[in-house]
Amino acid sequence: LSANDFAFNLGSLHVMAAPSPAKSIGDPGITPLSPTHTQKDTEPNEPATHSFMVVVAIDFGTTSSGYAYAFVKEPECIHTMRRWEGGDPGVSNQKTPTTILLSPDKKFHSFGYAARDFYHDLDPTESKQWLYLEKFKMKLHTTANLSIDTDLHATNGKKVKALDIFAYALAFFKEQALKELSDQAGAEFDNADVRWVITVPAIWKMPAKQFMREAAYKAGLATGDNPDQLIIALEPEAASIYCRKLRLHQMVDLGAKMSINGYSPTENVGAGMTQAKEHVRRNRQSRTFLVENVIGELWSELSEGDRYVVVDCGGGTVDLTVHQIRMPEGHLKELYKASGGPYGSIGIDYEFEKLLCKIFGQDFIDQFKIKRPAAWVDLMIAFESRKRAAAPDRTNPLNINLPFSFIDYYKKFRGHSVEHALRKSNVDFVKWSSQGMLRMSPDAMNALFKPTIDHIIQHLNELFDRPEVTDIKFLFLVGGFAESPLLQKAVQDMLQERSRVIIPHDVGLTILKGAVLFGLDPGVIRVRRSPLTYGVGVLNRFVDGKHPPEKMLVKDGTRWCTDVFDTFIAADQSVALGETVKRSYTPARPSQQVIVIHVYCSEKEAVSFISDAGVRKCGTLRLDVSGTESPAARREIQTLMQFGDTEIRAMAIDVATSRSVKASIDFLSQ
């Protein structure tokens, strides 16, 4: 192709034979040659290479975690992990708390209930030396400039590298799963036979997803040389895939007027869940779920083009995804970019903490957490089980056991009793009971839920007001927080019959089971929406009247416009699996070994310049062109980027030699 042919493709973007003058501005010389958006020729649903014998999915949650697996030869049998030792009263435990304990020399000690119980049994003077962490996953969502070096704080205030903690946790699950698989097989099970799936919230940005991948490499689940052994799955997508398979006896339809399983759901939102839990408990022993190969009965009611929403309410985040069904295979298409926010159930814990500060004083609570960390953990566990007992129609109070050391330490700290503090505090709904408990009225408990539930409802309202989100047939409520009758009622009241609310049984395991199905067939979600606009800065020929004069750069008599944003993909643009965005780049000097290109992103759909408000540098594209010297006067490196998967990928080839060039996109190095 001559340069003229390229210029023809480009329209307003011109191509020069001379090396681009951009390097004088500190950016490598990049001039776009042929921005074309192509569909891959091959079918996007090539089956996963079946060198793996088993798919193991890890649901690494903010509050609880677990794993499940299925053998490639029996994809309809999903096994959930073995029972864990040491559960909590009133909490069904297919999953284990996401808590981790490191010894005083920062070595991994234990995870889950084991970590919590061991930490709890330590002498207070000793426990200050140990590093205990919980609810740390949210750090990846809330840290603005996440990097490999981001720190976390243990309960004793000591700093640890977040990457180490995440790697320890994933290594723990790897070990547990491989042990269980080896016991089943009667021989050592090899990690090379496992395809791993790790779930993350859909609203997570690329750095957080990449962080999870790096932690998994560090934990030995896969390696950078074999990245396909690990798939990052999006939590609401996994839930959506599982919900397609539901049979009527596996869910509760909140809006149904007829009875399911012999009870009428209208009598009480909570009763449906109670029976569902009973049903689950009876089936718990087997731990194996049969997923029908047929599409579930619910789907027999869905036809081509029908839309539904999945609301994944977890411990840390709430994620909303809108899917449309495509027949006959039942593939899924995303209709609107994932939305949501940090409105998970830990918001209720924070409200409880604020309430305690109001009654006992912020200074005391801060001190108590540092001086008696294990007792603080106990108090939050006691709150957790009462939190689960909250319901819209509850009339009797909820009692929360205050640890003895809380009562004792408060008296030392303030010189008067806890009882006195409660009387003095003007917090009406919380009383002191003679058995040494905090007695909360149902109104007081409901008030703790309100801010979090209000956020979720506000978000749902905004979503349902969007033009893309009309005629929603079902709303699937999934995730651990979906078990809350208060949340169920709020969602039902908000929808007012606009859509049917469906809650799968064993709602906390929905994502886990869906993630296994996703690992068996990652091509099931055909079309996604890009959450952000991505692109790079390029030079264009300067056009008077179109380009701002301050952006003009004159080099060798040619006028260039700098900082032009070359859009790879726009926010909320739909992109199919396997679809690539192609760009060609040329090294500024023939001897250049590496081309480094800054990738920029923005929440806005239309961006003109990389200097526009809201545009930020979010990553780097590295093309390793060493060892591909070619006789051509001007080397052209063609880069292919994929935005249709759960992660952004890049590949590149040297056009003259057709050799592949090592390409990588990094979102973690700031």
XYZ file of C-alpha atoms in Angstrom:
670
model
C 0.000 0.000 0.000
C 1.313 3.447 -0.808
C 0.937 6.343 1.568
C -1.823 7.662 -0.679
C -3.937 4.609 -0.001
C -3.474 5.188 3.707
C -4.370 8.843 3.428
C -7.510 7.716 1.672
C -8.480 5.617 4.696
C -7.675 8.394 7.037
C -9.768 11.271 5.884
C -8.511 14.084 8.034
C -5.527 12.185 9.445
C -2.488 12.435 7.216
C 0.470 10.194 7.077
C 3.961 11.342 6.539
C 6.912 9.408 5.283
C 9.215 11.415 7.527
C 9.500 10.378 11.161
C 6.978 12.230 13.262
C 8.238 15.302 15.117
C 6.292 14.342 18.227
C 9.388 13.326 20.128
C 10.299 16.948 20.582
C 7.317 17.086 22.958
C 8.595 14.102 24.871
C 6.132 11.655 23.367
C 7.480 8.941 21.061
C 6.819 9.718 17.436
C 3.427 8.308 16.730
C 1.424 9.154 13.726
C -1.575 6.986 13.060
C -1.486 5.220 9.735
C -4.683 3.337 9.346
C -7.323 3.585 12.027
C -9.660 0.786 11.091
C -12.057 -1.106 13.269
C -12.214 -4.703 12.161
C -14.103 -7.784 13.128
C -11.960 -10.878 13.553
C -12.531 -13.285 10.678
C -12.783 -16.313 12.880
C -15.881 -17.081 14.875
C -15.562 -15.550 18.323
C -16.867 -18.682 19.991
C -13.977 -21.003 19.359
C -14.227 -23.485 22.201
C -11.649 -23.038 24.918
C -8.631 -25.205 24.195
C -9.460 -28.285 26.201
C -6.058 -28.928 27.639
C -7.608 -28.111 31.018
C -9.368 -30.903 32.879
C -11.164 -28.733 35.385
C -12.332 -25.148 35.832
C -11.964 -23.730 39.344
C -13.618 -20.392 40.103
C -12.657 -18.279 43.104
C -15.161 -15.739 44.349
C -12.894 -13.392 46.253
C -15.448 -11.268 48.076
C -15.199 -8.243 50.332
C -16.786 -10.035 53.273
C -16.661 -13.717 52.308
C -14.931 -15.897 49.747
C -15.151 -19.377 48.323
C -14.451 -21.608 45.360
C -16.346 -24.021 43.133
C -15.302 -26.261 40.265
C -16.488 -28.439 37.424
C -14.716 -31.010 35.284
C -14.610 -30.190 31.596
C -15.996 -33.679 30.854
C -19.014 -33.137 33.146
C -19.809 -29.440 32.722
C -23.291 -29.823 34.176
C -21.947 -30.802 37.621
C -20.776 -27.838 39.649
C -19.147 -28.743 42.954
C -18.908 -26.098 45.661
C -16.066 -26.182 48.124
C -15.903 -28.398 51.165
C -17.433 -27.240 54.402
C -15.143 -25.011 56.402
C -14.333 -25.620 59.984
C -15.798 -23.144 62.456
C -18.825 -21.249 61.259
C -20.831 -18.458 62.803
C -24.242 -18.814 64.359
C -26.957 -17.614 62.024
C -24.699 -17.420 58.974
C -24.851 -20.167 56.372
C -21.311 -21.010 55.533
C -20.583 -22.275 52.113
C -18.097 -19.452 52.022
C -15.481 -18.380 54.505
C -14.894 -14.844 55.818
C -12.322 -12.906 53.791
C -9.965 -12.514 56.744
C -6.252 -13.187 56.819
C -3.721 -13.470 59.619
C 0.029 -12.947 59.333
C 2.493 -13.801 62.076
C 4.497 -10.943 63.650
C 7.245 -11.462 61.028
C 4.652 -10.922 58.256
C 4.471 -14.574 57.156
C 1.120 -16.096 56.146
C -0.506 -17.907 59.062
C -4.166 -18.616 58.279
C -7.255 -17.522 56.374
C -11.003 -17.374 57.066
C -12.579 -18.732 60.248
C -9.246 -20.260 61.256
C -7.562 -16.844 61.085
C -10.351 -15.222 63.036
C -10.504 -17.845 65.766
C -6.745 -17.983 66.239
C -6.517 -14.193 66.406
C -9.370 -14.080 68.848
C -7.707 -16.570 71.197
C -4.423 -14.657 71.365
C -3.585 -12.796 74.540
C -4.259 -9.024 74.016
C -0.584 -8.149 74.500
C 0.397 -10.767 71.921
C -2.377 -9.996 69.447
C -0.967 -6.496 68.926
C 2.067 -8.078 67.257
C 0.023 -10.150 64.795
C -1.319 -8.687 61.557
C -5.013 -9.319 60.992
C -6.799 -7.986 57.893
C -10.424 -8.041 56.827
C -12.644 -6.321 54.217
C -9.476 -5.323 52.367
C -10.748 -5.984 48.854
C -12.443 -2.565 48.741
C -9.016 -0.938 48.773
C -8.615 -1.905 45.105
C -11.833 -0.061 44.271
C -11.212 3.047 46.350
C -7.497 3.658 45.651
C -7.297 6.278 42.906
C -3.734 5.583 41.760
C -3.466 1.881 42.448
C -0.039 0.370 41.834
C 1.908 -2.795 42.590
C 3.212 -1.001 45.700
C -0.144 -0.020 47.244
C -0.220 -0.698 50.999
C -2.912 -2.057 53.303
C -3.198 -1.533 57.053
C -3.707 -4.430 59.446
C -5.945 -3.969 62.510
C -2.854 -3.193 64.606
C -2.032 -0.294 62.260
C 0.976 -1.946 60.615
C 1.462 -1.606 56.864
C 1.692 -4.542 54.454
C 1.875 -4.704 50.665
C -1.585 -5.240 49.206
C -0.130 -7.470 46.486
C 1.281 -9.859 49.116
C -2.040 -10.102 50.942
C -4.040 -10.793 47.778
C -1.425 -13.328 46.644
C -1.513 -15.093 50.049
C -5.301 -15.326 49.889
C -5.314 -16.692 46.324
C -2.517 -19.145 47.164
C -4.625 -20.371 50.082
C -7.576 -21.085 47.759
C -5.291 -22.684 45.194
C -3.941 -25.032 47.853
C -7.411 -25.885 49.215
C -8.855 -26.558 45.767
C -5.908 -28.650 44.564
C -6.028 -30.646 47.805
C -9.730 -31.344 47.329
C -9.196 -32.287 43.652
C -6.259 -34.547 44.574
C -8.324 -36.291 47.260
C -11.078 -36.867 44.711
C -8.728 -38.115 42.023
C -6.773 -40.259 44.456
C -3.561 -38.810 43.038
C -1.680 -35.512 43.004
C -3.673 -33.055 40.887
C -1.514 -30.870 38.694
C -2.071 -27.104 38.570
C -1.406 -27.195 34.814
C -4.712 -29.070 34.372
C -6.708 -26.278 36.011
C -8.212 -23.246 34.352
C -8.667 -20.624 37.069
C -11.415 -18.006 37.110
C -11.345 -15.074 39.544
C -14.389 -12.851 39.893
C -14.249 -9.065 40.225
C -16.956 -6.353 40.250
C -17.881 -5.137 36.757
C -17.427 -1.521 37.836
C -13.762 -2.113 38.670
C -11.375 -0.192 36.443
C -8.563 -1.889 34.521
C -5.838 -1.266 37.161
C -7.802 -3.226 39.774
C -8.404 -6.109 37.346
C -4.719 -6.158 36.398
C -3.785 -6.064 40.096
C -5.874 -9.195 40.672
C -4.116 -10.899 37.748
C -0.655 -9.945 39.070
C -1.580 -11.277 42.521
C -2.733 -14.544 40.915
C 0.591 -14.866 39.062
C 2.413 -14.255 42.330
C 0.279 -16.959 43.989
C 1.211 -19.399 41.210
C -2.256 -19.874 39.664
C -0.878 -19.015 36.225
C 2.133 -17.220 34.730
C 2.660 -14.213 32.509
C 3.806 -16.634 29.798
C 0.543 -18.532 29.983
C -2.063 -15.854 30.768
C -4.969 -17.856 29.315
C -4.860 -20.245 32.249
C -6.488 -17.457 34.270
C -9.717 -15.708 33.324
C -10.993 -12.606 35.089
C -14.797 -12.847 35.255
C -17.152 -9.988 36.060
C -19.412 -10.773 39.021
C -22.800 -9.702 37.603
C -21.985 -11.409 34.281
C -21.291 -14.643 36.108
C -24.585 -14.252 37.967
C -26.378 -13.601 34.690
C -24.965 -16.765 33.112
C -26.101 -18.821 36.077
C -29.543 -17.229 36.239
C -30.205 -18.363 32.657
C -30.068 -21.926 33.894
C -32.502 -21.529 36.784
C -35.407 -23.891 37.178
C -38.501 -22.648 38.954
C -37.789 -24.613 42.111
C -34.396 -22.916 42.378
C -35.606 -19.386 42.942
C -38.031 -17.112 44.695
C -40.181 -14.839 42.562
C -40.957 -11.883 44.831
C -43.716 -10.545 42.633
C -45.512 -13.808 42.010
C -49.076 -14.023 43.201
C -49.201 -17.773 42.834
C -47.378 -19.979 45.275
C -43.996 -21.474 44.556
C -42.980 -24.562 46.501
C -46.332 -24.471 48.244
C -46.107 -21.121 49.985
C -47.377 -17.767 48.888
C -44.578 -15.214 48.611
C -46.935 -12.296 49.155
C -47.536 -13.324 52.754
C -44.045 -12.278 53.654
C -41.003 -11.504 51.619
C -38.882 -13.173 54.283
C -40.837 -16.436 54.430
C -39.907 -17.250 50.856
C -36.261 -16.928 51.697
C -36.629 -18.978 54.864
C -38.078 -21.853 52.882
C -35.497 -21.390 50.195
C -32.779 -21.630 52.841
C -34.359 -24.787 54.215
C -34.382 -26.249 50.705
C -30.718 -25.337 50.322
C -29.833 -26.777 53.696
C -31.372 -30.096 52.700
C -29.317 -30.126 49.523
C -26.157 -28.898 51.225
C -24.813 -32.325 51.953
C -24.199 -33.048 48.307
C -22.405 -29.773 47.494
C -22.931 -30.654 43.842
C -25.316 -28.671 41.708
C -26.701 -30.046 38.508
C -27.040 -27.341 35.934
C -29.570 -28.367 33.349
C -28.187 -28.298 29.851
C -31.493 -27.033 28.668
C -32.089 -23.372 29.233
C -33.986 -23.009 32.515
C -37.780 -22.726 32.693
C -37.537 -19.033 33.354
C -35.863 -18.618 30.015
C -38.614 -20.404 28.234
C -40.501 -17.189 28.983
C -37.771 -15.059 27.408
C -37.666 -14.603 23.676
C -35.163 -13.043 21.271
C -34.362 -9.485 22.286
C -35.812 -9.639 25.814
C -33.955 -7.615 28.415
C -33.224 -8.173 32.066
C -31.157 -6.541 34.790
C -28.794 -8.272 37.191
C -28.260 -6.431 40.464
C -25.300 -7.922 42.280
C -25.336 -6.762 45.895
C -22.193 -7.862 47.637
C -20.316 -6.899 50.754
C -18.375 -4.048 49.183
C -19.996 -3.010 45.950
C -23.279 -3.070 44.094
C -22.993 -3.777 40.389
C -25.794 -3.366 37.852
C -25.697 -5.017 34.459
C -28.300 -4.925 31.705
C -28.368 -7.927 29.367
C -30.331 -8.832 26.286
C -30.854 -12.409 25.235
C -29.889 -13.546 21.750
C -31.497 -16.708 20.465
C -31.242 -19.533 19.585
C -28.057 -20.244 21.552
C -28.998 -17.899 24.369
C -25.910 -15.727 24.016
C -25.899 -12.492 25.960
C -25.391 -8.925 24.867
C -24.714 -6.049 27.251
C -27.045 -3.096 26.620
C -25.574 -0.449 28.872
C -22.163 -0.108 30.495
C -21.860 -1.577 33.982
C -22.755 0.842 36.742
C -22.972 0.789 40.513
C -20.802 1.889 43.377
C -19.455 1.153 46.851
C -22.913 0.458 48.309
C -22.329 -3.037 49.641
C -23.467 -4.388 52.989
C -20.318 -3.192 54.804
C -21.946 0.251 54.606
C -24.264 -0.986 57.371
C -21.257 -1.931 59.509
C -19.918 1.601 59.096
C -23.271 3.021 60.198
C -23.170 0.782 63.279
C -19.663 2.026 64.027
C -20.881 5.636 63.673
C -23.715 4.855 66.092
C -21.234 3.448 68.637
C -19.095 6.591 68.244
C -22.166 8.707 68.889
C -22.947 6.812 72.098
C -19.446 6.120 73.456
C -17.347 8.785 71.729
C -15.103 8.561 68.680
C -11.995 8.835 70.881
C -12.970 5.736 72.853
C -13.873 3.634 69.790
C -10.579 4.529 68.056
C -8.615 3.568 71.178
C -10.611 0.393 71.764
C -9.936 -0.812 68.196
C -6.180 -0.383 68.678
C -5.960 -1.673 72.261
C -8.448 -4.561 72.002
C -8.510 -5.472 68.287
C -9.773 -9.024 68.840
C -12.699 -7.833 70.989
C -13.603 -5.310 68.283
C -13.725 -8.180 65.762
C -16.004 -10.078 68.195
C -18.345 -7.136 68.488
C -18.640 -6.885 64.695
C -19.369 -10.638 64.465
C -22.146 -10.238 67.033
C -23.524 -7.330 65.008
C -23.329 -9.379 61.788
C -25.700 -12.074 63.028
C -28.233 -9.456 64.249
C -27.908 -7.582 60.968
C -29.122 -10.726 59.241
C -32.183 -10.823 61.496
C -33.393 -7.385 60.396
C -36.678 -7.492 58.471
C -39.328 -4.956 57.436
C -42.043 -6.401 59.666
C -39.936 -7.137 62.712
C -41.378 -5.845 65.987
C -39.169 -7.313 68.712
C -35.809 -5.707 69.536
C -32.424 -7.025 68.435
C -29.868 -7.734 71.152
C -26.171 -7.294 70.503
C -23.748 -8.856 72.919
C -21.109 -6.391 74.097
C -17.801 -8.181 74.807
C -16.799 -8.049 78.475
C -13.569 -6.233 77.585
C -15.616 -3.466 75.929
C -17.577 -2.833 79.129
C -14.433 -3.130 81.242
C -12.243 -0.930 79.033
C -14.941 1.729 78.746
C -15.155 2.041 82.522
C -11.371 2.460 82.753
C -11.341 4.936 79.888
C -14.227 7.164 80.952
C -14.632 6.459 84.654
C -18.331 5.613 84.286
C -20.353 2.664 83.023
C -21.585 1.733 79.555
C -25.113 1.921 80.984
C -24.508 5.526 82.020
C -23.227 6.376 78.528
C -26.375 4.984 76.932
C -28.662 6.927 79.258
C -26.736 10.124 78.601
C -26.389 9.766 74.822
C -29.900 10.736 73.658
C -29.888 7.828 71.201
C -33.504 6.810 71.691
C -33.662 3.473 69.985
C -30.710 1.860 71.735
C -31.123 0.720 75.324
C -29.057 -1.283 77.789
C -30.464 -4.636 78.776
C -29.734 -6.156 82.150
C -28.059 -9.144 80.485
C -25.224 -6.896 79.312
C -26.493 -6.333 75.809
C -27.174 -3.416 73.535
C -30.867 -3.595 72.776
C -31.776 -2.039 69.433
C -35.318 -1.385 68.334
C -36.120 -2.601 64.789
C -36.346 1.084 63.763
C -32.798 1.664 64.957
C -31.562 -1.305 62.939
C -33.522 -0.243 59.855
C -31.991 3.220 60.157
C -28.524 1.643 59.828
C -29.588 0.023 56.543
C -31.207 3.143 55.149
C -28.221 5.063 53.666
C -26.926 1.987 51.849
C -30.324 0.872 50.557
C -31.163 4.449 49.514
C -27.988 4.532 47.408
C -28.930 1.272 45.696
C -32.506 2.390 45.016
C -31.332 5.769 43.710
C -28.958 3.987 41.369
C -31.677 1.620 40.176
C -33.996 4.548 39.556
C -31.351 6.292 37.453
C -30.734 3.081 35.527
C -34.431 2.469 34.827
C -34.786 6.072 33.621
C -32.287 5.482 30.818
C -33.686 5.014 27.307
C -31.635 1.817 26.833
C -33.316 0.322 29.874
C -36.970 -0.008 28.949
C -39.166 -3.114 29.024
C -37.092 -4.997 31.552
C -38.702 -8.406 31.994
C -36.825 -9.628 35.077
C -34.604 -8.163 37.728
C -32.296 -10.760 39.270
C -31.204 -9.860 42.770
C -27.977 -11.732 43.586
C -24.996 -11.555 45.948
C -24.895 -12.024 49.715
C -26.675 -8.749 50.509
C -29.609 -9.857 48.314
C -30.680 -12.103 51.206
C -31.711 -9.029 53.180
C -35.526 -8.769 53.381
C -35.164 -4.989 53.838
C -33.334 -4.689 50.520
C -35.759 -7.073 48.788
C -38.742 -5.023 49.886
C -37.118 -1.719 48.873
C -36.365 -3.044 45.379
C -39.884 -4.393 45.009
C -41.458 -1.126 46.147
C -39.297 0.841 43.735
C -40.151 -1.291 40.724
C -43.919 -1.249 41.325
C -44.606 -4.164 38.975
C -42.397 -2.718 36.194
C -40.358 -5.895 36.296
C -40.399 -9.223 38.115
C -37.874 -9.586 40.906
C -36.219 -12.999 40.945
C -33.900 -14.189 43.702
C -32.033 -17.456 43.124
C -31.856 -19.859 46.060
C -28.477 -19.886 47.698
C -28.087 -16.407 46.364
C -24.597 -15.995 47.848
C -23.296 -18.783 45.601
C -24.867 -17.567 42.363
C -21.717 -15.752 41.240
C -19.483 -18.652 42.111
C -21.525 -21.121 40.060
C -21.854 -18.675 37.171
C -18.095 -18.088 37.178
C -17.529 -21.824 36.695
C -19.928 -21.819 33.738
C -18.119 -18.775 32.324
C -14.767 -20.575 32.619
C -16.203 -23.520 30.668
C -17.504 -21.231 27.904
C -16.089 -17.687 27.983
C -17.706 -16.888 24.617
C -21.233 -16.844 26.020
C -21.204 -13.054 26.421
C -20.913 -11.833 22.862
C -21.195 -8.073 23.134
C -20.063 -5.779 25.922
C -20.055 -2.003 26.422
C -16.828 -0.143 27.051
C -16.960 1.540 30.469
C -14.601 4.349 29.392
C -13.300 6.110 26.296
C -9.738 4.968 25.522
C -7.225 6.465 23.110
C -3.757 7.925 22.550
C -2.335 11.351 21.779
C -1.281 11.858 18.150
C -0.151 14.623 15.795
C -2.401 15.725 12.961
C -1.791 18.201 10.146
C -2.805 21.599 11.498
C -6.085 22.897 10.075
C -6.857 26.620 10.502
C -10.206 27.266 12.112
C -10.469 23.674 13.304
C -7.458 23.393 15.614
C -6.648 25.814 18.473
C -3.554 27.933 17.659
C -1.825 27.115 20.966
C -1.676 23.465 19.858
C 0.372 24.293 16.739
C 3.893 22.910 16.339
C 6.021 23.719 13.301
C 8.636 21.184 12.307
C 10.632 21.333 9.050
C 8.165 23.773 7.564
C 5.110 21.567 8.286
C 2.448 22.714 10.757
C 1.216 20.054 13.186
C -1.524 20.022 15.771
C -0.352 18.318 18.980
C -2.311 16.451 21.685
C -5.025 15.208 19.318
C -6.968 12.378 21.024
C -7.123 9.372 18.717
C -10.088 7.387 20.062
C -9.727 3.598 20.162
C -13.153 3.056 21.665
C -15.757 5.363 23.190
C -17.501 5.005 26.550
C -20.656 2.883 26.286
C -19.745 1.860 22.721
C -20.746 -1.725 22.104
C -17.923 -4.044 21.181
C -18.133 -7.687 20.148
C -15.948 -10.471 21.467
C -12.895 -10.814 19.246
C -13.394 -7.425 17.635
C -10.104 -5.545 17.334
C -9.078 -1.927 16.967
C -6.085 -1.658 14.621
C -3.428 1.049 14.621
C -0.028 1.206 12.985
C 2.970 2.816 14.644
C 6.492 3.544 13.425
C 9.603 3.767 15.590
C 10.939 7.345 15.647
C 14.473 6.032 15.027
C 15.443 2.853 13.187
C 17.523 1.767 16.203
C 14.638 2.150 18.676
C 14.150 -1.026 20.745
C 10.898 -0.253 22.517
C 7.957 1.916 21.561
C 6.126 3.235 24.602
C 2.758 4.845 23.994
C 0.682 6.498 26.705
C -2.939 5.401 26.814
C -5.486 7.959 27.998
C -9.043 7.476 29.150
C -12.103 9.527 29.997
C -15.652 8.997 31.245
C -16.890 11.266 28.425
C -17.897 9.754 25.113
C -16.496 12.496 22.851
C -12.915 13.644 23.475
C -10.928 15.940 21.142
C -7.589 16.440 22.900
C -5.641 14.565 25.551
C -5.553 17.867 27.456
C -9.391 18.041 27.722
C -10.921 18.148 31.204
C -11.571 14.665 32.582
C -8.961 12.959 30.400
C -6.277 11.151 32.367
C -3.311 8.976 31.542
C -4.352 5.490 32.570
C -1.815 3.117 31.100
C 1.064 2.434 28.754
C 1.220 0.328 25.629
C 4.694 -1.205 25.189
C 5.819 -2.639 21.854
C 9.088 -4.511 22.093
C 10.563 -4.124 18.603
C 14.057 -5.383 19.424
C 15.290 -8.187 17.223
C 12.857 -7.406 14.418
C 15.143 -5.149 12.374
C 13.894 -5.122 8.840
C 15.345 -3.907 5.558
C 12.333 -1.632 5.056
C 13.240 2.033 5.274
C 10.339 2.651 7.575
C 9.077 -0.077 9.869
C 5.409 -0.328 10.487
C 4.207 -2.055 13.644
C 0.548 -2.969 13.445
C -1.123 -3.079 16.843
C -4.394 -4.900 17.495
C -6.297 -4.091 20.665
C -9.283 -6.009 21.991
C -11.870 -4.254 24.129
C -14.646 -6.850 23.963
C -13.338 -9.102 26.724
C -13.367 -8.669 30.508
C -9.828 -7.246 30.220
C -8.167 -5.104 27.539
C -5.558 -6.981 25.492
C -2.981 -5.984 22.891
C -1.101 -7.869 20.171
C 1.269 -6.516 17.507
C 2.999 -7.564 14.287
C 5.847 -6.159 12.241
C 4.108 -5.656 8.888
C 7.233 -6.059 6.719
C 8.259 -9.393 8.240
C 4.838 -10.549 9.542
C 6.625 -11.456 12.769
C 4.808 -11.059 16.006
C 5.999 -8.254 18.290
C 5.721 -8.526 22.064
C 2.961 -6.109 23.078
C 1.595 -5.380 26.509
C -0.741 -2.863 28.078
C 0.072 -1.869 31.630
C -2.446 -0.031 33.817
C -0.563 -0.292 37.093
C 2.661 1.634 36.566
C 1.809 5.222 37.344
